[in-house]
Structure formats: C-alpha cells, structure tokens
Amino acid sequence: MYSLNVRDHFMIAHSFQGEVFGPAQKLHGATYVVDATFRRAELDEDGLVVDIGLASETLRRTLAAMNYRNLDEEPDFVGKNTTTEFLAREIFDRIAAAVRAGELGKGALGLSSICVTLHESHVAWGSYEGKP
Amino acid sequence: MYSLNVRDHFMIAHSFQGEVFGPAQKLHGATYVVDATFRRAELDEDGLVVDIGLASETLRRTLAAMNYRNLDEEPDFVGKNTTTEFLAREIFDRIAAAVRAGELGKGALGLSSICVTLHESHVAWGSYEGKP
Amino acid sequence: MYSLNVRDHFMIAHSFQGEVFGPAQKLHGATYVVDATFRRAELDEDGLVVDIGLASETLRRTLAAMNYRNLDEEPDFVGKNTTTEFLAREIFDRIAAAVRAGELGKGALGLSSICVTLHESHVAWGSYEGKP
Amino acid sequence: MYSLNVRDHFMIAHSFQGEVFGPAQKLHGATYVVDATFRRAELDEDGLVVDIGLASETLRRTLAAMNYRNLDEEPDFVGKNTTTEFLAREIFDRIAAAVRAGELGKGALGLSSICVTLHESHVAWGSYEGKP
Amino acid sequence: MYSLNVRDHFMIAHSFQGEVFGPAQKLHGATYVVDATFRRAELDEDGLVVDIGLASETLRRTLAAMNYRNLDEEPDFVGKNTTTEFLAREIFDRIAAAVRAGELGKGALGLSSICVTLHESHVAWGSYEGKP
Amino acid sequence: MYSLNVRDHFMIAHSFQGEVFGPAQKLHGATYVVDATFRRAELDEDGLVVDIGLASETLRRTLAAMNYRNLDEEPDFVGKNTTTEFLAREIFDRIAAAVRAGELGKGALGLSSICVTLHESHVAWGSYEGKP
C-alpha cells in the first residue's frame, strides 16, 4: 500500500455544548495543522499516488472555506459540536467529494482510502480515515 | 475509522539481559514520549472518540506508576527485558484494563482498538496496537 | 549562559482591528504552544537555572488564566490586537512578575533573561525576550 | 500488532519526466528523512520486534547506496521517475530482500510487514507498506 | 526583543568543490526547510514585528527564485560552494534587500536583525543572522 | 553571525540529591537528544562554519563516553547532580576542549561560541553557550 501526505493549517473559533466539555464550553479557538494522506494499492499511470500539486491545492481550498471563521456561526455547523474528530470527518468528506468529482485528476479515482488528521496542539490530534 | 491521540512522557532507568543488547546490558535509562491513540468506527453519543480529559488523565496516571523508577527493581518487571516494544504492550494492557473498567466513560466501551507508541529518541520508536 | 525551557499550550478566540490583518479581522482562534526559556550566567546553589517544577507550574497557571477564552472580551485585552508577538510579551510580563515576587524560588531572582515563544502553527511563531 | 521504527536520511539530485511534474522536470534535489517501520504480531524469542542495531545498520547501508547521487544517472533508475512514493517502494524492496536473506537475524523472518516512509519536507511525505 | 518567524522550503541540486566535502563532491541535492526570523526592540504602529503576510510572501518569492534548480548552473552561484551556511547568508541578503526596498512595509524599516535558518535534515541546520 | 548545528543522542541512568528534586531523587533515567551549535562571525577558508563531518564525529564520540551509563557511578560525576543544564555544560566543555586541541580542524579555532542543548522530553530542554 502506497501513501502520500500533504500538510496545511487553519485557525478557527468555536465553543462546545455539553458538560463533558468542561471549560471548552466557552468560546475559544484552535489552530489545526492538517495532514491529508492519500492511499492506493498501486501507483497510477504517471507513477504517482496522486498529483501532489492538485492534492495540496485541494487541501488549501478546503481549509480556506473554514479558515478565520467562528464555526458556531457557520451555517454548516450551527448546533453541532465541531470537535477535532468531527472536523477531521468533515474535511475528509469534502476532500473525498473533490476526488469523486475528478478535481484531483483521473488517477485519483483509484485511491483506496484517505486519512485526514488534525493536530490541535503538541499533545493531541484526531483523525478520520475512510474510502473516498 | 476515527482516531484520537493524547501525549505524555516518563523517565526510567533499566538494563537488558542478553548479548543481543550489546552496551544496553549496562544500567542506563530513557525518556519515553508516549502517544496513546484511541480508535472507533463511529463517534459516541457526545460526538467523541473518547473523552479527551479522561484519556489524558488515564495516560498520566498510567505513566506515573512507572515514572522516576529503576524498572529492574520493580516487582512487575524483575527478570524481564523492558524494551520499548515490551513497555508499549505493558502500557497498552494497563490502559485497556482502565477502558474495560469504565474509567474512560461508557462511550469508551465502544473503542475498536488502542495504539500505544513510545518515542525513545529522535530516531527510534516502538508501539503496540490491539483491541481493548 | 545557561538556559532551561518548559513547554505548555492554550487555546483562545480573538479578532484583529485594522486592514493590515485582512481575513484575520474576523473572529477566529488559535492554539498557542508556548515555550518559556529561563537564562542565567551561572547555576544557582542547587546547580539549577531554575526549579523546573516551579517553572512548569508558573507557566501552566499563567496560561490557564487565558485558556478557553475569547480574548476580545477579556478586560485586560479589550480594544487591543492580541497578536502572537503581543501575547508573547504579555505572558513574559506575567512570568517576570511571578519571578520578581519569588514564586519561582530565591534562585530565580538571579535570572538574567526570560524568553517566551508562542508557536501558532507549523510555519509561524513569535517571541519576546527581556530581563525579569 | 507490534511496531519498531528507525530513522536515517539521504540527499540526492534528480529530475522528472512528464508535464504533470511542472517545474520539477528540471534537475533539482531532495533530502529524504526515512523511517523504516517493522511490524510483527508477537515478539521474537529475545522479546523484540527486530534487533534495533541490525535494523539501523540495514537502513544506513541501504540509504548509503543512493546517498550523494544524481539518481538520473544511476543504472537502477535511468528512465524512471524517482518520485517519493517510487523511492519508498524501492527502499522497501531492498530492506525486504535483506530481511529475507537473514541480514536482520532469524527473528526478522517472522515480520508481518515493513513500512518505509520518506519525509521530503515539513509538509509532504510518501510511504510504501508491504509484506517482506 | 521581539521576534516573528515564518517557514517555507525549497529543493535544489548542487555539488561541492574541495576534498573536505568527501562524497558531497558528487552532484546530489537537498530539501531546505527555511525559517526567516525578524527581530525588533519595540513593536511598530500596528503592534507588529512585521506584517506576517508580507514576510511569508517575501520568503516564498525569495525561495522560488532558487527552487527546482541545479545551483551549479545558476549564474549567481557558478564556482561557489553553496553550503547550508552560504545559502543562509544568500537568502538573508535577498530578504534584507527586500526589507530595505520597503517591500515588507514601512514598519519593517525598524527591524534590528533578521535570522535565516536552513534545516537540511532532522539532524543538521545552518543559519545566518545580521542587521538588514 | 553564522551557525551550524549537528544532532545526536545518548541514554543514561542517574538520580539527584536534594529535596528540590522531589521524585527525581530516585534512580531513574533519560534520553537526551543533543544539539551542538557552532557559531562564527565569518566563514573559514573553505566557506564553512566548521567541517560538519568532524563536528558530527566529535559530538558522537563525546556522547559515546557517557552513553549507556549510570552517571551516579561514573568517576567524573560522583556526588554531583547531573541535571540537564549541568550536562549541557559538561558536554560543552568536552567539545570546546576538542576544538582547542584542533580535533575539528584549523578553521574551528575561529569559532566565536558553541551552544550545547539537551532535549530531555517534548516539553523540556536545557542548554549552555560559551566561548570555546
């Protein structure tokens, strides 16, 4: 199994609902350093897992749609707890949709899985991995 | 598959038995920076992989029981080679027991696997992954 | 010159005033991974730069007073741009005051300088260094 | 499942053929920081995944055969695009061959998989994982 | 003293002249992860060390002029040993010239020093620091 | 001012004397990842801060003399608290002596300072910088 990873970041404000979140129920924020890892069993015709330029641009564009926002007020997230693991899935879904729409090239249609990891500090991260 | 990771560290002395260990047969020591990664197929009722506060506290408490010790003299480890991979399994077993005992909350009973990684330097690490 | 560094982190929401800040004028947030570096020309009577336990606790307590907040609404910061470099200075001032108040022990009175660094992502950080 | 990882690096020049590579079609180069991760279901008779000394030496020797080279002129690579993912597979194949030849010891014959990861910058990496 | 740092990278081929360089006399290459650190005694009128957007863009543009090149054939470097420390100085000179030309804004004219660090692997880096 | 850095590591056991050290009074251990940074105002005749091969070898040999030891029983350290900052100075002294003895080459006689940093975990490090 081959993998290729690209990294970028975004910075948001949000708050959580529910006692389990303790002080994180207050409006606060986070920098998320995001790894998008693309996997496939065999390389494509160009000898690649995925075009690294298209992969980087897709990640950048996906994060730009959330960057410098208060997620509590974003229509997509109202009433939801935008935890690290929730956001990993959300970003996965958006990148997977871009892959299926052909935005990462024809070769990317052969990807077997994508893993999105959000590093929220030097001691914590969350991720979601699934089939595109 | 979702994952959530927390990190902490501990510092111990130990020595190894057997020629394969070369100079590490002498009493020496290590800092282990430890990642505990929790995985589950779907999020729990709170939208979490696991309560990150309970996960961090369980890791802290597990490492505290070994921290600042000479493992050669600890009853649990007498006569054993406490290699990086052995310790990864040992810490996995203790965290898995805490999960099964409900110490990480009811949601944690749905975890599909736990991976414990011990970084022993900037060039070497060992891990153990299994079902809780 | 000797140095000793301890690291911790905090997570806040804030927004900036002024066109130079572009999209960061909107409410967003950040994780800051914070290094507090203590320096002195010679070691103290215990052979230390500073008591690492007291240093870690002082850093933790200083960051806790800002953690999980919206800095735009904190009385200390209303009307101010809480940029990375501004916050580095603010945290420096608070740690320096703790040093002068003897909270890091008598030995810490001999510190020649303190440097506070805030890592805001994998590609950007800011710091402030001065005499306590 | 147990894993053990060792890290080293090598520095090469190369160029790529094909429009998909854009400016990387020109002769340029890279530092690759390489992780070789060895996995097995149970520890061997010495309580190890693999002899870390032999693993480190095998990785060092494998990378030395490519280090400080222009890969475009190496007989093994003439006419090939030595992308990060291609090189990960190439290094995997060489380490796997060493394992099968017994160069990492008898215990290494029980390895279930090996993963080779090449970090090409702070934002990109590629890997290949397979059975030895 | 305040500091602000931005990071980017570039990838080049080159070779060195002189026996002291051993195997690095052959054509090889490197990824350089580059930190540009800007320092000033007091913040500017906007409360900044330097406009982080302009700083990032200046670093990106400076590295783009060398990226994906064989430095042995670049007019600026013919006959020179483009070591890590040499390149750190070269990039410093180009960023310092941009600062003096006002490309980082009026506030940047008050910078007291700039430090450029090139990380060439996980175990080696070189830097140059001077006044702009 | 130019700087060049090389990195290596060593693993030791030790204990501390004095109530200020709390649980670290017990025999424990540490991995120290060590950076040796060499500085000089101008490059030498070869265009270098220092021969990176000789610098790496000097660091390796210096650390080998302490590696896999119980420092409490080493003649050089009996009765001393081998704290991170103390060891940084000790390693500095040994490297500085090697520089003065010409072991890093004639060019190294022009070094203006050397900084030795010991990373003891992901959250703590200590260093000593001085003239060779």
PDB file of C-alpha atoms in Angstrom, chain F residues 28-114:
ATOM      1  CA  HIS F  28      15.630   6.982  37.001  1.00  0.00           C
ATOM      2  CA  GLY F  29      16.982   7.899  33.534  1.00  0.00           C
ATOM      3  CA  ALA F  30      16.683   9.970  30.407  1.00  0.00           C
ATOM      4  CA  THR F  31      17.210  10.088  26.671  1.00  0.00           C
ATOM      5  CA  TYR F  32      18.960  13.330  25.799  1.00  0.00           C
ATOM      6  CA  VAL F  33      18.701  14.451  22.167  1.00  0.00           C
ATOM      7  CA  VAL F  34      21.698  16.774  21.869  1.00  0.00           C
ATOM      8  CA  ASP F  35      22.206  19.741  19.550  1.00  0.00           C
ATOM      9  CA  ALA F  36      25.726  21.125  19.215  1.00  0.00           C
ATOM     10  CA  THR F  37      25.624  24.555  17.564  1.00  0.00           C
ATOM     11  CA  PHE F  38      28.836  26.156  16.337  1.00  0.00           C
ATOM     12  CA  ARG F  39      28.994  29.902  15.639  1.00  0.00           C
ATOM     13  CA  ARG F  40      31.471  32.213  13.931  1.00  0.00           C
ATOM     14  CA  ALA F  41      31.345  35.749  12.589  1.00  0.00           C
ATOM     15  CA  GLU F  42      32.768  34.899   9.150  1.00  0.00           C
ATOM     16  CA  LEU F  43      33.137  31.648   7.222  1.00  0.00           C
ATOM     17  CA  ASP F  44      36.528  29.887   7.146  1.00  0.00           C
ATOM     18  CA  GLU F  45      38.723  29.437   4.058  1.00  0.00           C
ATOM     19  CA  ASP F  46      36.550  26.532   2.836  1.00  0.00           C
ATOM     20  CA  GLY F  47      33.398  28.641   3.180  1.00  0.00           C
ATOM     21  CA  LEU F  48      32.308  26.748   6.290  1.00  0.00           C
ATOM     22  CA  VAL F  49      31.408  27.423   9.925  1.00  0.00           C
ATOM     23  CA  VAL F  50      33.031  24.097  10.754  1.00  0.00           C
ATOM     24  CA  ASP F  51      33.608  20.775   8.958  1.00  0.00           C
ATOM     25  CA  ILE F  52      30.210  19.128   9.510  1.00  0.00           C
ATOM     26  CA  GLY F  53      31.758  15.643   9.344  1.00  0.00           C
ATOM     27  CA  LEU F  54      34.269  16.419  12.094  1.00  0.00           C
ATOM     28  CA  ALA F  55      31.588  18.200  14.135  1.00  0.00           C
ATOM     29  CA  SER F  56      29.241  15.183  13.934  1.00  0.00           C
ATOM     30  CA  GLU F  57      32.059  12.769  14.796  1.00  0.00           C
ATOM     31  CA  THR F  58      33.187  14.894  17.763  1.00  0.00           C
ATOM     32  CA  LEU F  59      29.633  15.031  19.094  1.00  0.00           C
ATOM     33  CA  ARG F  60      29.190  11.268  18.609  1.00  0.00           C
ATOM     34  CA  ARG F  61      32.454  10.472  20.398  1.00  0.00           C
ATOM     35  CA  THR F  62      31.680  12.876  23.250  1.00  0.00           C
ATOM     36  CA  LEU F  63      28.260  11.334  23.843  1.00  0.00           C
ATOM     37  CA  ALA F  64      29.598   7.768  23.484  1.00  0.00           C
ATOM     38  CA  ALA F  65      31.745   8.358  26.563  1.00  0.00           C
ATOM     39  CA  MET F  66      28.542   8.802  28.616  1.00  0.00           C
ATOM     40  CA  ASN F  67      26.061   6.659  26.681  1.00  0.00           C
ATOM     41  CA  TYR F  68      24.529   3.569  28.324  1.00  0.00           C
ATOM     42  CA  ARG F  69      25.910   4.527  31.737  1.00  0.00           C
ATOM     43  CA  ASN F  70      24.644   5.085  35.273  1.00  0.00           C
ATOM     44  CA  LEU F  71      26.082   8.566  35.821  1.00  0.00           C
ATOM     45  CA  ASP F  72      25.843   8.122  39.609  1.00  0.00           C
ATOM     46  CA  GLU F  73      28.728   5.640  39.339  1.00  0.00           C
ATOM     47  CA  GLU F  74      30.874   7.473  36.806  1.00  0.00           C
ATOM     48  CA  PRO F  75      34.064   8.844  38.439  1.00  0.00           C
ATOM     49  CA  ASP F  76      33.548  12.230  36.750  1.00  0.00           C
ATOM     50  CA  PHE F  77      30.112  12.690  38.275  1.00  0.00           C
ATOM     51  CA  VAL F  78      30.143  11.010  41.709  1.00  0.00           C
ATOM     52  CA  GLY F  79      28.468  13.301  44.234  1.00  0.00           C
ATOM     53  CA  LYS F  80      27.215  15.688  41.575  1.00  0.00           C
ATOM     54  CA  ASN F  81      23.670  16.395  40.403  1.00  0.00           C
ATOM     55  CA  THR F  82      23.830  15.631  36.696  1.00  0.00           C
ATOM     56  CA  THR F  83      20.899  17.882  35.772  1.00  0.00           C
ATOM     57  CA  THR F  84      20.153  18.753  32.166  1.00  0.00           C
ATOM     58  CA  GLU F  85      21.848  22.138  32.494  1.00  0.00           C
ATOM     59  CA  PHE F  86      24.877  20.601  34.258  1.00  0.00           C
ATOM     60  CA  LEU F  87      25.279  18.003  31.489  1.00  0.00           C
ATOM     61  CA  ALA F  88      24.897  20.677  28.801  1.00  0.00           C
ATOM     62  CA  ARG F  89      27.887  22.479  30.346  1.00  0.00           C
ATOM     63  CA  GLU F  90      29.866  19.245  30.719  1.00  0.00           C
ATOM     64  CA  ILE F  91      29.364  18.337  27.053  1.00  0.00           C
ATOM     65  CA  PHE F  92      30.150  21.930  26.054  1.00  0.00           C
ATOM     66  CA  ASP F  93      33.441  21.719  27.991  1.00  0.00           C
ATOM     67  CA  ARG F  94      34.423  18.478  26.259  1.00  0.00           C
ATOM     68  CA  ILE F  95      33.581  19.754  22.770  1.00  0.00           C
ATOM     69  CA  ALA F  96      35.314  23.071  23.465  1.00  0.00           C
ATOM     70  CA  ALA F  97      38.444  21.158  24.552  1.00  0.00           C
ATOM     71  CA  ALA F  98      38.322  19.155  21.313  1.00  0.00           C
ATOM     72  CA  VAL F  99      38.046  22.392  19.337  1.00  0.00           C
ATOM     73  CA  ARG F 100      41.041  23.926  21.155  1.00  0.00           C
ATOM     74  CA  ALA F 101      43.028  20.697  20.587  1.00  0.00           C
ATOM     75  CA  GLY F 102      42.452  21.087  16.837  1.00  0.00           C
ATOM     76  CA  GLU F 103      40.256  17.992  16.519  1.00  0.00           C
ATOM     77  CA  LEU F 104      37.665  19.886  14.468  1.00  0.00           C
ATOM     78  CA  GLY F 105      40.304  21.317  12.127  1.00  0.00           C
ATOM     79  CA  LYS F 106      42.221  24.569  11.946  1.00  0.00           C
ATOM     80  CA  GLY F 107      39.153  26.522  10.826  1.00  0.00           C
ATOM     81  CA  ALA F 108      37.348  25.677  14.062  1.00  0.00           C
ATOM     82  CA  LEU F 109      39.892  27.730  16.000  1.00  0.00           C
ATOM     83  CA  GLY F 110      37.987  30.764  14.709  1.00  0.00           C
ATOM     84  CA  LEU F 111      34.680  29.778  16.339  1.00  0.00           C
ATOM     85  CA  SER F 112      33.212  32.558  18.460  1.00  0.00           C
ATOM     86  CA  SER F 113      30.886  30.365  20.524  1.00  0.00           C
ATOM     87  CA  ILE F 114      29.396  26.906  20.924  1.00  0.00           C
TER      88      ILE F 114
END
